[in-house]
PDB file of C-alpha atoms and ligand atoms in Angstrom:
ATOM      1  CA  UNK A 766     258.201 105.864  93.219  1.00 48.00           C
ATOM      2  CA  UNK A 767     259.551 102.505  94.547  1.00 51.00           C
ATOM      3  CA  UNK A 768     260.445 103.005  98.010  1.00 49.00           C
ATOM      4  CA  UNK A 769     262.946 100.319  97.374  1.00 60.00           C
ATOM      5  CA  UNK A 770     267.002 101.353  96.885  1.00 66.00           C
ATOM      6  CA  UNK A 771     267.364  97.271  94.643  1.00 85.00           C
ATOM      7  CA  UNK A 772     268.367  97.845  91.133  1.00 95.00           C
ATOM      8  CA  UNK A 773     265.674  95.786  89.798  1.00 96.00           C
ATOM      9  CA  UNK A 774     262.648  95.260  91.793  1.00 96.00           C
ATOM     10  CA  UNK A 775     260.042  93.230  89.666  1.00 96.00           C
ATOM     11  CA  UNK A 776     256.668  92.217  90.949  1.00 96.00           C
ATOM     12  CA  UNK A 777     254.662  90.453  88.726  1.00 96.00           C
ATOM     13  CA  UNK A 778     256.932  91.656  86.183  1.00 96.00           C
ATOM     14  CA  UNK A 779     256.125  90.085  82.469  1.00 96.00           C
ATOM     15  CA  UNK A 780     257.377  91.248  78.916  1.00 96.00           C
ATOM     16  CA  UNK A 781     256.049  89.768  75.858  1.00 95.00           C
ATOM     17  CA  UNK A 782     257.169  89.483  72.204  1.00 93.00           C
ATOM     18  CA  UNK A 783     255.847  88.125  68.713  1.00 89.00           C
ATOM     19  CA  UNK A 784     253.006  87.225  70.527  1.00 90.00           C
ATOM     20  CA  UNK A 785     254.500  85.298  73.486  1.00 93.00           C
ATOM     21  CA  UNK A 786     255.830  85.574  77.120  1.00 95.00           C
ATOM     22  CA  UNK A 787     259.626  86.059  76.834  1.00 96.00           C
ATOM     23  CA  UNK A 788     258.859  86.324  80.877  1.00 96.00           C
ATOM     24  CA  UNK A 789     256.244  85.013  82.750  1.00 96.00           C
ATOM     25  CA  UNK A 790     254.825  87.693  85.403  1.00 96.00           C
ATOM     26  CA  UNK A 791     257.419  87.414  87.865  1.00 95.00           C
ATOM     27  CA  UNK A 792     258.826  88.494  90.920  1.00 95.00           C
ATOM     28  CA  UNK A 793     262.611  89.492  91.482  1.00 94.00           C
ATOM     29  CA  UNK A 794     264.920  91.712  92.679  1.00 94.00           C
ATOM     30  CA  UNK A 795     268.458  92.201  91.641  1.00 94.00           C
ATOM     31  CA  UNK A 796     270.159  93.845  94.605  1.00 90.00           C
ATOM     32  CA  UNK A 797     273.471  94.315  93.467  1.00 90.00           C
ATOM     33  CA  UNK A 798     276.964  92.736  92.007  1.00 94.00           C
ATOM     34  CA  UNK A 799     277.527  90.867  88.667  1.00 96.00           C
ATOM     35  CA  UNK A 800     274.393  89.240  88.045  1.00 97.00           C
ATOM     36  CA  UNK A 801     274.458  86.639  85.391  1.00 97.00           C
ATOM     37  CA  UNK A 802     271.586  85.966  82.765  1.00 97.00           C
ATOM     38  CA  UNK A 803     271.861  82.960  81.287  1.00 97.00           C
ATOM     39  CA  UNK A 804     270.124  81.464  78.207  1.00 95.00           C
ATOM     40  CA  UNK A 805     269.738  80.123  74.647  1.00 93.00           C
ATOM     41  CA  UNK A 806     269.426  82.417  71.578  1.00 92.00           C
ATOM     42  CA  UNK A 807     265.888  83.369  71.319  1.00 93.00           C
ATOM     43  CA  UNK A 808     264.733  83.620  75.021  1.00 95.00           C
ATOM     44  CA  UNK A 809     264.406  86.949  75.264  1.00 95.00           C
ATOM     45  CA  UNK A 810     267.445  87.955  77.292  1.00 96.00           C
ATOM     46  CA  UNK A 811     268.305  90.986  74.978  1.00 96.00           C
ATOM     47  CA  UNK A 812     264.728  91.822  74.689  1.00 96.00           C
ATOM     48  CA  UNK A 813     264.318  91.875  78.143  1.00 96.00           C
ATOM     49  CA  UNK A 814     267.900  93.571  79.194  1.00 96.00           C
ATOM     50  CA  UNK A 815     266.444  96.453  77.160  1.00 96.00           C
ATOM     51  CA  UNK A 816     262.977  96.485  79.244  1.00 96.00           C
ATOM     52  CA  UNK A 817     265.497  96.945  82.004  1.00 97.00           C
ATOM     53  CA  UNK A 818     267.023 100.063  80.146  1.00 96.00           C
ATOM     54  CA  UNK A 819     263.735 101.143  79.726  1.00 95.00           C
ATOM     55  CA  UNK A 820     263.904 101.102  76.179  1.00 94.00           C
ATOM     56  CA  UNK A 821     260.804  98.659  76.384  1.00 94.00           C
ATOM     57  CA  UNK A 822     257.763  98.192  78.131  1.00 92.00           C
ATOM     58  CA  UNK A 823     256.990  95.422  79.976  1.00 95.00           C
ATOM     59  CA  UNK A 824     253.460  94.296  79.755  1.00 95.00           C
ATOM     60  CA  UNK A 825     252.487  93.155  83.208  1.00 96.00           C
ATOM     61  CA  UNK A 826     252.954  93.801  86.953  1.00 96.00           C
ATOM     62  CA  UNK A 827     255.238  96.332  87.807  1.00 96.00           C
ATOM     63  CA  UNK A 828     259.292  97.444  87.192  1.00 96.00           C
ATOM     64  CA  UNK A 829     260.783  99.328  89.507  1.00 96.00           C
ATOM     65  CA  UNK A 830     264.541 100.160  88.472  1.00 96.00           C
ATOM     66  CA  UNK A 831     267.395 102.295  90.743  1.00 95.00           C
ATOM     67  CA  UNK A 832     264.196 103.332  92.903  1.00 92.00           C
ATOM     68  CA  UNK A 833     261.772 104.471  90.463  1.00 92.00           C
ATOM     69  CA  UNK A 834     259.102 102.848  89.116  1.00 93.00           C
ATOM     70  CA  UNK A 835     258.738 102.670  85.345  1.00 93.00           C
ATOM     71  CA  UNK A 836     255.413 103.521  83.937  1.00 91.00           C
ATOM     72  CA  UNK A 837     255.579 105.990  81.585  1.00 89.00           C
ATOM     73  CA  UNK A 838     258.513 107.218  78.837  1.00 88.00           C
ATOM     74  CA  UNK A 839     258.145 110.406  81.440  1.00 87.00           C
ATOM     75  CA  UNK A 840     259.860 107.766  84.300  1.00 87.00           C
ATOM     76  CA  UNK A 841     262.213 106.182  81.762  1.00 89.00           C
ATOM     77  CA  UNK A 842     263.733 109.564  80.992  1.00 86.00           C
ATOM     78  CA  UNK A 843     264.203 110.363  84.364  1.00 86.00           C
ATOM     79  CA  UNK A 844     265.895 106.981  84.792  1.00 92.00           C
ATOM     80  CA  UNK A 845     268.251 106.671  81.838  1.00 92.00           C
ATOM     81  CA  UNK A 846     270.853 108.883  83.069  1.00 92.00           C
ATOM     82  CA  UNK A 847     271.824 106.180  85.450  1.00 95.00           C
ATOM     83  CA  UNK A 848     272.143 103.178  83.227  1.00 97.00           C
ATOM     84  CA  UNK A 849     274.581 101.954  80.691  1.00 96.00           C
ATOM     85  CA  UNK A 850     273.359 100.053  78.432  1.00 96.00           C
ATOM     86  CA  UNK A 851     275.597  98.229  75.619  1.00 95.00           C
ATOM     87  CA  UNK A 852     273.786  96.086  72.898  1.00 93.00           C
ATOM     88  CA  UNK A 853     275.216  92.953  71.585  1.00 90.00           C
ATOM     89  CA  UNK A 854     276.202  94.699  68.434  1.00 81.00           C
ATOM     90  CA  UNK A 855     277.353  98.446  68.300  1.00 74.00           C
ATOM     91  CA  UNK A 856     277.855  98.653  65.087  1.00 70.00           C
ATOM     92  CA  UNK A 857     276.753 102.438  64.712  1.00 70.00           C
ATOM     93  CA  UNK A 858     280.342 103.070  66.360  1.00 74.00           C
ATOM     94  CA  UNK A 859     282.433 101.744  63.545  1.00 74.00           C
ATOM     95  CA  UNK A 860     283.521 104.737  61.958  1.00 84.00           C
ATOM     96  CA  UNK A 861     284.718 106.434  65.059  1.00 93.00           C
ATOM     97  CA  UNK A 862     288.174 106.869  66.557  1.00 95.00           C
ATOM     98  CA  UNK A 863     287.548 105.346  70.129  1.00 96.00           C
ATOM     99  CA  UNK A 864     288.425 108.529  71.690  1.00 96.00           C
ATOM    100  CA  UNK A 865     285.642 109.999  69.451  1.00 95.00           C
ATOM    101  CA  UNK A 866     282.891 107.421  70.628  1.00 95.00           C
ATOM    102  CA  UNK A 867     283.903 108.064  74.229  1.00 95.00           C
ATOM    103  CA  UNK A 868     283.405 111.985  73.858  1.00 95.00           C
ATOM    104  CA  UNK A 869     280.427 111.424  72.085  1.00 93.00           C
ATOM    105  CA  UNK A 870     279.023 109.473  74.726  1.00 93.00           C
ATOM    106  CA  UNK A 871     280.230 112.292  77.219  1.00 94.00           C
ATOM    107  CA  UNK A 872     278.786 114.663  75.242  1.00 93.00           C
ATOM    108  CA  UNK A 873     274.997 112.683  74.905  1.00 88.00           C
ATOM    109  CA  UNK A 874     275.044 112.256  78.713  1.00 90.00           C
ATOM    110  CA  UNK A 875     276.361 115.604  79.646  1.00 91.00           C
ATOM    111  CA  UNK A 876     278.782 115.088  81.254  1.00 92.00           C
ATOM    112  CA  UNK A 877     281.931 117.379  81.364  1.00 92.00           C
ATOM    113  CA  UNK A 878     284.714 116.405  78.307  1.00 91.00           C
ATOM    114  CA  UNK A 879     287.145 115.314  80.554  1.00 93.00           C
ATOM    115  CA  UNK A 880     285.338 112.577  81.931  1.00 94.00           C
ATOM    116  CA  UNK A 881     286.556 110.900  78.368  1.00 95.00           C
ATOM    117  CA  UNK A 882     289.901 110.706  78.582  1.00 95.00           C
ATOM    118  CA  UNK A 883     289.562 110.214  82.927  1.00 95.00           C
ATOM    119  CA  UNK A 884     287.797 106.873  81.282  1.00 95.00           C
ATOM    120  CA  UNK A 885     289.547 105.625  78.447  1.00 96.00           C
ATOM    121  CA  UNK A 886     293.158 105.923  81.156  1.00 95.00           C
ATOM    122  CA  UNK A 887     290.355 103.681  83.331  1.00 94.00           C
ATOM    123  CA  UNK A 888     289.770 101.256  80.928  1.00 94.00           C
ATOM    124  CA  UNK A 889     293.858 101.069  79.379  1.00 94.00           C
ATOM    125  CA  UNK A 890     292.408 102.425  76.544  1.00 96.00           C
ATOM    126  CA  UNK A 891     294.475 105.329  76.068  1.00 95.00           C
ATOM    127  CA  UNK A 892     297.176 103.426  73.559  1.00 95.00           C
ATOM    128  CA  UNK A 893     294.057 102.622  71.508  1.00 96.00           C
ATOM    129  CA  UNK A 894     292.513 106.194  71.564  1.00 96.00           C
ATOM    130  CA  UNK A 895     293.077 107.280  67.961  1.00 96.00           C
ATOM    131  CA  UNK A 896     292.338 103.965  66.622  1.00 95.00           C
ATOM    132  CA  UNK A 897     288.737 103.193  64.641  1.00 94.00           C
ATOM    133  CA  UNK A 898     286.735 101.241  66.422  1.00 93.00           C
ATOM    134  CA  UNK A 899     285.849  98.755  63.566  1.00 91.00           C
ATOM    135  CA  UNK A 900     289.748  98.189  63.749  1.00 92.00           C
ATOM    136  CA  UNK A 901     290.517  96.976  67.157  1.00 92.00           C
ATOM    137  CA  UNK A 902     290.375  93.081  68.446  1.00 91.00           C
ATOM    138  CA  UNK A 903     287.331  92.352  70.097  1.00 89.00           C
ATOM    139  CA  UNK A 904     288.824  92.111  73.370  1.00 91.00           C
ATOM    140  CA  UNK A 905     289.500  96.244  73.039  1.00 93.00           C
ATOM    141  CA  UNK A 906     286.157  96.846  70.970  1.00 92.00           C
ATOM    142  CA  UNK A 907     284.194  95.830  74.238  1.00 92.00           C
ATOM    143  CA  UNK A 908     286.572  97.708  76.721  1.00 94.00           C
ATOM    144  CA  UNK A 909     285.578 100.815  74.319  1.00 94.00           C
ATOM    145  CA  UNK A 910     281.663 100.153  74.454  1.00 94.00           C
ATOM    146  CA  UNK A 911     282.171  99.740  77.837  1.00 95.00           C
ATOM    147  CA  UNK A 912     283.897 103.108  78.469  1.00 96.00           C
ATOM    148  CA  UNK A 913     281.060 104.528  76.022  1.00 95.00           C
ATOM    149  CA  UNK A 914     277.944 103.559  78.063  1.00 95.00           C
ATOM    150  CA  UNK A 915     280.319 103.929  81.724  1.00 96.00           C
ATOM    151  CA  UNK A 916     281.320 107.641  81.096  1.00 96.00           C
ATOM    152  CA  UNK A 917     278.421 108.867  83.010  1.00 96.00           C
ATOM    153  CA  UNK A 918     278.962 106.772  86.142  1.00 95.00           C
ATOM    154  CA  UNK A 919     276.322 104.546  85.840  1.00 96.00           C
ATOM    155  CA  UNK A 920     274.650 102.785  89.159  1.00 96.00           C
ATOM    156  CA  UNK A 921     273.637  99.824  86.745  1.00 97.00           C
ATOM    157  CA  UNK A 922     275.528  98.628  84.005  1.00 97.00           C
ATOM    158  CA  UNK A 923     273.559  96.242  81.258  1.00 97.00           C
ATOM    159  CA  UNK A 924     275.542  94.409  79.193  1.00 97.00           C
ATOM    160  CA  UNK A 925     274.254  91.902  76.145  1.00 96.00           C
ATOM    161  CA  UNK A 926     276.639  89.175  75.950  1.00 95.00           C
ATOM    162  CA  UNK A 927     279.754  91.090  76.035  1.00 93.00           C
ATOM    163  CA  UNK A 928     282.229  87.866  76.250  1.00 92.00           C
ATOM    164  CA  UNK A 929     280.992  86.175  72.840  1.00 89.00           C
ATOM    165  CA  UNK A 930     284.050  86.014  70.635  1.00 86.00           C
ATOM    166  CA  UNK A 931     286.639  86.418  73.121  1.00 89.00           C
ATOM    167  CA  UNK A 932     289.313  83.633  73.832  1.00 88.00           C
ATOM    168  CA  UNK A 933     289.532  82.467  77.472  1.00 87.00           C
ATOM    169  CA  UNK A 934     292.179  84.346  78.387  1.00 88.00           C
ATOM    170  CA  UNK A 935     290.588  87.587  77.148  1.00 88.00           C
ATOM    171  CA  UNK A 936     287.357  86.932  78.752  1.00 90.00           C
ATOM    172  CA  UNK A 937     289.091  86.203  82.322  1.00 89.00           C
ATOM    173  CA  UNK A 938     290.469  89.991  82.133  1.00 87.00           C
ATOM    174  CA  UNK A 939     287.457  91.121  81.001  1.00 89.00           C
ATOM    175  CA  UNK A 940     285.501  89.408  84.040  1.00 90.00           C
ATOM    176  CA  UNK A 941     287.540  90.792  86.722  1.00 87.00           C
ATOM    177  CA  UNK A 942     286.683  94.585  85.251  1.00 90.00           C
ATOM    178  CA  UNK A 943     283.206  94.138  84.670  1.00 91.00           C
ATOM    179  CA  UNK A 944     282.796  94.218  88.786  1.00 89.00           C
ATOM    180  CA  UNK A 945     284.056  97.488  88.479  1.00 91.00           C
ATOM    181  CA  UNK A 946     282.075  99.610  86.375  1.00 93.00           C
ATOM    182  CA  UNK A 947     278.973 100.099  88.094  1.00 95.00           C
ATOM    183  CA  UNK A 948     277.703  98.961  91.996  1.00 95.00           C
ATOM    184  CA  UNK A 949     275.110  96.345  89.767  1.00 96.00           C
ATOM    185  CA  UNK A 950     276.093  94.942  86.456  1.00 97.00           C
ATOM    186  CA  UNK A 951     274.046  92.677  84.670  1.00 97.00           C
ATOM    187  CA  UNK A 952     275.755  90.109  81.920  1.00 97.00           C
ATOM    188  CA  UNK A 953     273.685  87.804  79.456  1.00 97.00           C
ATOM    189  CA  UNK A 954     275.486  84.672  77.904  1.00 96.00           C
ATOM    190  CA  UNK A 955     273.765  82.058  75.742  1.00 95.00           C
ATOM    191  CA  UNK A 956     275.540  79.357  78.242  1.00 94.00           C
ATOM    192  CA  UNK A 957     275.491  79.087  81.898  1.00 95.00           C
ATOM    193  CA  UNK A 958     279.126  78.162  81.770  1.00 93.00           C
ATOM    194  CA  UNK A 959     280.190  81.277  80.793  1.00 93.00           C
ATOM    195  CA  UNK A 960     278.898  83.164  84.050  1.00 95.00           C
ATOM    196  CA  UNK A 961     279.160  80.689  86.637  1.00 92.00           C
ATOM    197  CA  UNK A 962     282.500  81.006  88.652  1.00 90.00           C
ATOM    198  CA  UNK A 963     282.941  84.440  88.421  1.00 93.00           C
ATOM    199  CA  UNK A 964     279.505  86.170  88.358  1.00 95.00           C
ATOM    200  CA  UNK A 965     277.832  86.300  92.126  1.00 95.00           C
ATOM    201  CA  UNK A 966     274.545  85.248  91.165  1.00 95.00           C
ATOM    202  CA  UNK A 967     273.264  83.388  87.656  1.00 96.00           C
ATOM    203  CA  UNK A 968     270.104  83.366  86.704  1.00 96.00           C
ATOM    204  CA  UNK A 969     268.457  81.104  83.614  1.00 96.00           C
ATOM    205  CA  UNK A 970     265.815  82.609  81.584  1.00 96.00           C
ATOM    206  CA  UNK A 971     264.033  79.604  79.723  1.00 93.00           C
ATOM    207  CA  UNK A 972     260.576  79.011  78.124  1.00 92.00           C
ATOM    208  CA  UNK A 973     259.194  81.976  80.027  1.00 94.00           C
ATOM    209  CA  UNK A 974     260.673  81.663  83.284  1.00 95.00           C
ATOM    210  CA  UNK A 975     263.366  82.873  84.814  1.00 94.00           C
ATOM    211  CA  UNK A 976     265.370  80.741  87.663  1.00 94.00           C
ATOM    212  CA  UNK A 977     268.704  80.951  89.588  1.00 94.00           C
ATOM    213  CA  UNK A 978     271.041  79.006  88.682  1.00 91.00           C
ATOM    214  CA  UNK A 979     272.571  76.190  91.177  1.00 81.00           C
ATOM    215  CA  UNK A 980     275.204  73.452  91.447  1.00 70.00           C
ATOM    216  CA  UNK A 981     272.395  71.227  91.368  1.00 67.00           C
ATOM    217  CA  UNK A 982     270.314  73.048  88.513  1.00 68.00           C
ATOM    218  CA  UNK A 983     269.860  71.286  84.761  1.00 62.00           C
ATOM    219  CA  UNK A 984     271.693  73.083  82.120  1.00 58.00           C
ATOM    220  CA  UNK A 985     268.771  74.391  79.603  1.00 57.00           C
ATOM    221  CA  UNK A 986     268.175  72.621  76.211  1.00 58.00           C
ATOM    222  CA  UNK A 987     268.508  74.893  73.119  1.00 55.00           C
ATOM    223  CA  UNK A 988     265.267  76.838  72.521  1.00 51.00           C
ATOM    224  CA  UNK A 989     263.320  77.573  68.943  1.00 48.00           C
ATOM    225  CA  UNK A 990     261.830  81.140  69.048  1.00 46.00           C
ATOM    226  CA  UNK A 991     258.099  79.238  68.199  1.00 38.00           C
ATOM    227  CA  UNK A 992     258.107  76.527  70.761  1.00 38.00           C
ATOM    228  CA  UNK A 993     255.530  77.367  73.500  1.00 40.00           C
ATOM    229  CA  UNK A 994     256.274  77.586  76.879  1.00 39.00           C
ATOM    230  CA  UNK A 995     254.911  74.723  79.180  1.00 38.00           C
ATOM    231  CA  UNK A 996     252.461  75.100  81.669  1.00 39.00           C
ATOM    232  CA  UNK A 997     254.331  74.556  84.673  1.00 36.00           C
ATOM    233  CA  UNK A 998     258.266  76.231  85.244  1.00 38.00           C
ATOM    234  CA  UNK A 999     260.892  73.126  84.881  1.00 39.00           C
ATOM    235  CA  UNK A1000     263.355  74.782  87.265  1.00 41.00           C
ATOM    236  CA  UNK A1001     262.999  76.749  90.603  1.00 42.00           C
ATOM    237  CA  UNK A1002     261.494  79.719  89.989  1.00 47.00           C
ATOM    238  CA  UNK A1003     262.675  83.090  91.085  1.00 50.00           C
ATOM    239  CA  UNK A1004     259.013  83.841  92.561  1.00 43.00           C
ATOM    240  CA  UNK A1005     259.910  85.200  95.309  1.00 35.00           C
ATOM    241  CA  UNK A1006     263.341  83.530  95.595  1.00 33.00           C
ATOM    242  CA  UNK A1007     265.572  86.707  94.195  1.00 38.00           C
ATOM    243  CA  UNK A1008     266.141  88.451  97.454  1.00 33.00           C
ATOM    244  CA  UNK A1009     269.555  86.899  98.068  1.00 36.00           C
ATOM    245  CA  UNK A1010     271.840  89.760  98.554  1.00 32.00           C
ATOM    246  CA  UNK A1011     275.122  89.886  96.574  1.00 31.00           C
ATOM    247  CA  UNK A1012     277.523  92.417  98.422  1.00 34.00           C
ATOM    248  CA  UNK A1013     276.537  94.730 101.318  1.00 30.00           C
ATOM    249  CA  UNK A1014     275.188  97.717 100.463  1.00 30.00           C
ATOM    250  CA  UNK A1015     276.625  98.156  96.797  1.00 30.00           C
ATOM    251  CA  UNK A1016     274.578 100.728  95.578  1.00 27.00           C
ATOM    252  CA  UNK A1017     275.327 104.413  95.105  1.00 27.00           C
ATOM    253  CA  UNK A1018     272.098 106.237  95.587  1.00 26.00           C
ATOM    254  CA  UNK A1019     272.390 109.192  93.678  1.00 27.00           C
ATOM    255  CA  UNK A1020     270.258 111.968  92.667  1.00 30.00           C
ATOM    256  CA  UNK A1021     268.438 111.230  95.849  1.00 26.00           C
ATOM    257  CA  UNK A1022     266.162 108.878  93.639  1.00 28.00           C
ATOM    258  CA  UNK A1023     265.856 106.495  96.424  1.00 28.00           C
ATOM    259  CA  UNK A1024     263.643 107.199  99.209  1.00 22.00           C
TER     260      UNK A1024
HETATM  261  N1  ATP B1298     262.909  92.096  65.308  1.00 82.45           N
HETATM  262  C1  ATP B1298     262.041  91.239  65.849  1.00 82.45           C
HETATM  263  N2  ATP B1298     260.767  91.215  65.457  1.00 82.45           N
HETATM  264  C2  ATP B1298     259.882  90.369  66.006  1.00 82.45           C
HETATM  265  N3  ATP B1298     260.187  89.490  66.954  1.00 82.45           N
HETATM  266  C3  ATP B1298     261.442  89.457  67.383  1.00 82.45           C
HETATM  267  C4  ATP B1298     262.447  90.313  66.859  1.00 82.45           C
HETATM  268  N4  ATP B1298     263.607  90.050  67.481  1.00 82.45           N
HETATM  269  C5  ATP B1298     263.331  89.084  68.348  1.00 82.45           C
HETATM  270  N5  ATP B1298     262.044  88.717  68.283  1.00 82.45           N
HETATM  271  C6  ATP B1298     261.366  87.691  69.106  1.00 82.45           C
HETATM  272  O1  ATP B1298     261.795  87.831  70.432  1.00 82.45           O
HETATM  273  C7  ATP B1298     262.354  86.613  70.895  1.00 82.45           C
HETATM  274  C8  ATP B1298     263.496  86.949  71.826  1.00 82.45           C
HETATM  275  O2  ATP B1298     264.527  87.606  71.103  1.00 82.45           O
HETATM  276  P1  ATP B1298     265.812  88.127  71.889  1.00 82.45           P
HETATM  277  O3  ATP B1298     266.739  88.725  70.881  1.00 82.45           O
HETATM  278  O4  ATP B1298     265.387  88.978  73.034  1.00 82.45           O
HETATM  279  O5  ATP B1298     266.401  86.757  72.466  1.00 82.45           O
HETATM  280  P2  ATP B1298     267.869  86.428  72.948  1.00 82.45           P
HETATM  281  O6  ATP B1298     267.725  85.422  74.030  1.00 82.45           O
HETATM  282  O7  ATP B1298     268.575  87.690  73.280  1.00 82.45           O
HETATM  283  O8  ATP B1298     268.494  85.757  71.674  1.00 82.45           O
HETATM  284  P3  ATP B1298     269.981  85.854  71.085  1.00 82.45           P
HETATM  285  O9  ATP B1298     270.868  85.191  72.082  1.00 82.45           O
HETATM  286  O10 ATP B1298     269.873  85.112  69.784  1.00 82.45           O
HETATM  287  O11 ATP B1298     270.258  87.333  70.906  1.00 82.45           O
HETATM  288  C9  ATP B1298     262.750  85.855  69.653  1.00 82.45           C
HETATM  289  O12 ATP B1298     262.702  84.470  69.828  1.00 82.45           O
HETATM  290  C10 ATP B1298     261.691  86.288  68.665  1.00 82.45           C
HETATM  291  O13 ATP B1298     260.528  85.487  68.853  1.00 82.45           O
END
């Protein structure tokens, strides 16, 4: 157990892939808020939005997430019923009715049936309810993943670059919702200028190293999944600089999982 309430508390955190860091061993917390994550296509940012869901392992230091640390699939289990997780693609949900993917979701995180509809009236949904997934605009299709993997109440929300596709109007509705949905949200775009303004913290993940985003930062150059990381970080790196709280006391501790 973490005897820390953060939603993310690494410490000397590091995930690898095809036989490279996607992140350095690091330390960061992510206290609470919309927390931006920022980077070109073949970082790592889904790869490492799904360590946070526990769906993988990191393989260094240690991951501590809504209290508990993460060392086994035995702590992931006990985790997962407090995250909502919603991939880039969600493609599996095509055939359904909205309503249907909603109450499926209910029904995988047990929680009672009526906490579908209570979300899809949350969402403005309702209209849509009958309607196939595959069919709606993509501005809908997200605001039905996102009533999917919110169902359950989530206390952190992980979402892989929900805004690609949307126009600039749609996005700007979708932004001011997202701070809704969850006491900690975190949102990955391939561009810094899609979460800066309306997100309360950004942070970059480049080459292997993940920094926060300032006025004054460099935007990153476009990254090739072979291209090694260099030795030292180019920006200012989040060891230890991640403690900067977001809003006061955001978090719901639930399930007493925080001690
Ligand atoms: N299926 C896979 N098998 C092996 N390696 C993979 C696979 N998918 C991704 N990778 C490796 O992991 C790296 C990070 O991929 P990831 O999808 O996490 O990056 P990303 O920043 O989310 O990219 P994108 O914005 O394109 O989704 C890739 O550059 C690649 O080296």
């Amino acid at each position: 157990m973490i005897a820390d309430c953060s939603a993310i508390v690494a410490r000397g955190m590091g995930v690898r892939r095809a036989g490279r860091w996607l992140l350095r061993p690091a330390d960061f917390d992510v206290t609470g808020g919309v927390i931006g994550m920022a980077g070109p296509p073949g970082t790592g940012k889904s790869t490492l939005l799904a360590t946070f869901a526990t769906l993988r392992r990191h393989h260094a230091g240690t991951l501590g997430i809504l209290g508990h640390e993460i060392r086994s699939a035995r702590d992931a289990r006990a985790i997962r019923s407090r995250i909502g997780y919603l991939p880039a693609d969600f493609w599996w949900t095509q055939g359904f009715t909205v309503a249907e993917f909603v109450a499926y979701s209910a029904y995988y995180r047990r929680v009672p049936a009526s906490a579908g509809p209570a979300m899809l009236r949350r969402l403005e949904l309702a209209d849509v309810a009958e309607v196939e997934v595959a069919l709606l605009p993509p501005e809908a299709r997200l605001r039905a993943g996102l009533a999917a993997v919110c169902v359950h109440e989530p206390d952190l929300v992980l979402l892989d670059e929900p805004l690609t596709g949307l126009t600039g109007g749609e996005a700007d509705a979708l932004t001011a919702l997202l701070g809704t949905v969850a006491p900690t949200v975190v949102v990955t775009a391939r561009r810094v200028e899609e979460l800066a303004g309306w997100c309360d913290r950004v942070l970059v993940l480049s080459r292997g190293r993940l920094t926060e985003h300032t006025a004054a930062s460099p935007v990153p150059a476009e990254e090739g999944p072979a291209r090694p990381a260099p030795a030292e970080p180019a920006g200012r790196a989040v060891q230890p600089v991640l403690e900067r709280p977001i809003r006061p006391a955001p978090l719901i501790v639930g399930s007493g999982a925080c001690v």
